[in-house]
Amino acid sequence: MSLIPVSVVRYETPFESLRQAVLLADGLAHLPKHARVLIKPNIVFWTRATDFPKYGVITTSRVVEDVVALLKAHGVSEIVIAEGTIVRDPKDTETPKAAFEGLGYGILAKRYGVKAVSFWDRPFRKVDFGDGMTLNVATDILDADFVVNLPVMKTHNQTMVSLGIKNLKGALDIASRKKCHRMDADNNLHHMVSRLADPMPPMLTVIDGIYTNERGPSFDGKMRRSDLLVASADVLAADMVGARLLGYAPADVPHIAAAADRRGMPLDGSGIQVLGESVDALARRHEYDFVYTEDQKEVLPLPFAQMGMKGLSYRKYDLSMCTYCSGVNGVVLSAIRYAWKGQPFDDVEILTGKSMKPTPGMKKTVLLGKCIYKANKDHPDIQERIAVKGCPPQPADIVAALHRAGIPVDPKLFENIDLLPGFFLSRYEGKPEFDPKMFQVAP
Ligand code: SF4
């Protein structure tokens, strides 16, 4: 059996490092003549309210431009950059366009004739992924002749790593993204994600590890400058190498293990030929998980327990929590942390996601989001039900619910929720390795 080539290259020189990574892996071997090529970067989130740290969150514009230049050098004339960026208001069609402009794709359009499109403005097609699983996938990616998949090398608090296969979740419509988070042991998030590459056209994956993200996938993670590129014409093989560089054995990452199992691909890497740098020499453990502690009744994030917080149970998010609730969960946790003044809360429990059940004996139960409200609206173990029924859960409703539960969170934290990403920027100021120009295209 021939080995699948995967290259590992240090990012040292614009264009040249990318070219070397792709050539080493023979990554354009399946590029058809006169191909219509779709580039799928990872622009998981954007806001127009504030600047925010993009390191380890969004594919660098440096790598996007290098890929466009390489495709042009190979005679490709039709190139589209496409993404389904999450914004706080699902009806907001302007922010994805602002993301493209902010990342300099308008300059790429003038310089190379590429187009940038938001999947939200384009049609989706129902695709049968097998085992009764159907998802709506952007037709632009399905109908491309060739895809260049450009994930960021990052960890993910639910899927452990977020690399090439996971990046394809950004080509699903919102309903299908939510469907991936259902609580079905046989078809949970890991199984859903493991199949996302199955219906895709021939693909080159380049994992952008110029910046890597510990406790990702978002701007509140801890970013590192790692200067790595991983390339392969086989997305699963690229992900197996990317996982190892983040410190995880492919066998330990459920969606990678499931995808390999279906293909009969050995998880020990014996089916892969790594070209370029040594994975073992470059691998650096990036933690993905948040530690929670629990006694019999109260479950808390470890920092809350270390502060001595009492009278609150806030269980760890599970696989069923999806995009919009994930977006507010961190703010709720921060707000509670600031609201704690040393006096026990009144036996409050906060439930999230789609499937948590109340703990008997708690006096007040906050149901955060439409799904958990529907799952528990008649549950007999709830003494006082306090519901935030929206999807997305609205900030004002969250404040009202927490106040009713006796947790005096500061409303300003929620009123300024759009500005929160900007607060994380200060962590990187004055550190020359964190270079915002990596996310711009030079005019
Ligand atoms: S309420 Fe929360 S968990 Fe339910 S679909 Fe909306 S974002 Fe997902």
PDB file of C-alpha atoms and ligand atoms in Angstrom, residues 178 320-325 353-354 368-371 390-391 393, ligand 1:
ATOM      1  CA  LYS A 178     -27.173  22.652  15.307  1.00  0.00           C
ATOM      2  CA  SER A 320     -25.021  19.237  22.672  1.00  0.00           C
ATOM      3  CA  MET A 321     -24.297  22.913  23.345  1.00  0.00           C
ATOM      4  CA  CYS A 322     -24.001  24.700  20.024  1.00  0.00           C
ATOM      5  CA  THR A 323     -22.835  27.938  18.538  1.00  0.00           C
ATOM      6  CA  TYR A 324     -24.977  30.678  20.041  1.00  0.00           C
ATOM      7  CA  CYS A 325     -25.089  29.242  23.557  1.00  0.00           C
ATOM      8  CA  GLY A 353     -27.204  22.556  25.999  1.00  0.00           C
ATOM      9  CA  LYS A 354     -29.999  20.180  25.087  1.00  0.00           C
ATOM     10  CA  LEU A 368     -30.142  28.837  29.563  1.00  0.00           C
ATOM     11  CA  GLY A 369     -31.403  28.639  25.957  1.00  0.00           C
ATOM     12  CA  LYS A 370     -34.426  27.416  24.058  1.00  0.00           C
ATOM     13  CA  CYS A 371     -33.332  23.764  23.920  1.00  0.00           C
ATOM     14  CA  GLY A 390     -34.317  32.320  23.118  1.00  0.00           C
ATOM     15  CA  CYS A 391     -32.040  30.934  20.461  1.00  0.00           C
ATOM     16  CA  PRO A 393     -30.364  33.555  24.197  1.00  0.00           C
TER      17      PRO A 393
HETATM   18  S1  SF4 B   1     -30.637  27.228  22.205  1.00  0.00           S
HETATM   19 FE1  SF4 B   1     -28.428  26.929  22.371  1.00  0.00          FE
HETATM   20  S2  SF4 B   1     -28.130  24.704  22.307  1.00  0.00           S
HETATM   21 FE2  SF4 B   1     -30.203  25.154  21.495  1.00  0.00          FE
HETATM   22  S3  SF4 B   1     -29.952  25.309  19.262  1.00  0.00           S
HETATM   23 FE3  SF4 B   1     -29.801  27.390  20.148  1.00  0.00          FE
HETATM   24  S4  SF4 B   1     -27.588  27.693  20.424  1.00  0.00           S
HETATM   25 FE4  SF4 B   1     -27.906  25.486  20.212  1.00  0.00          FE
END
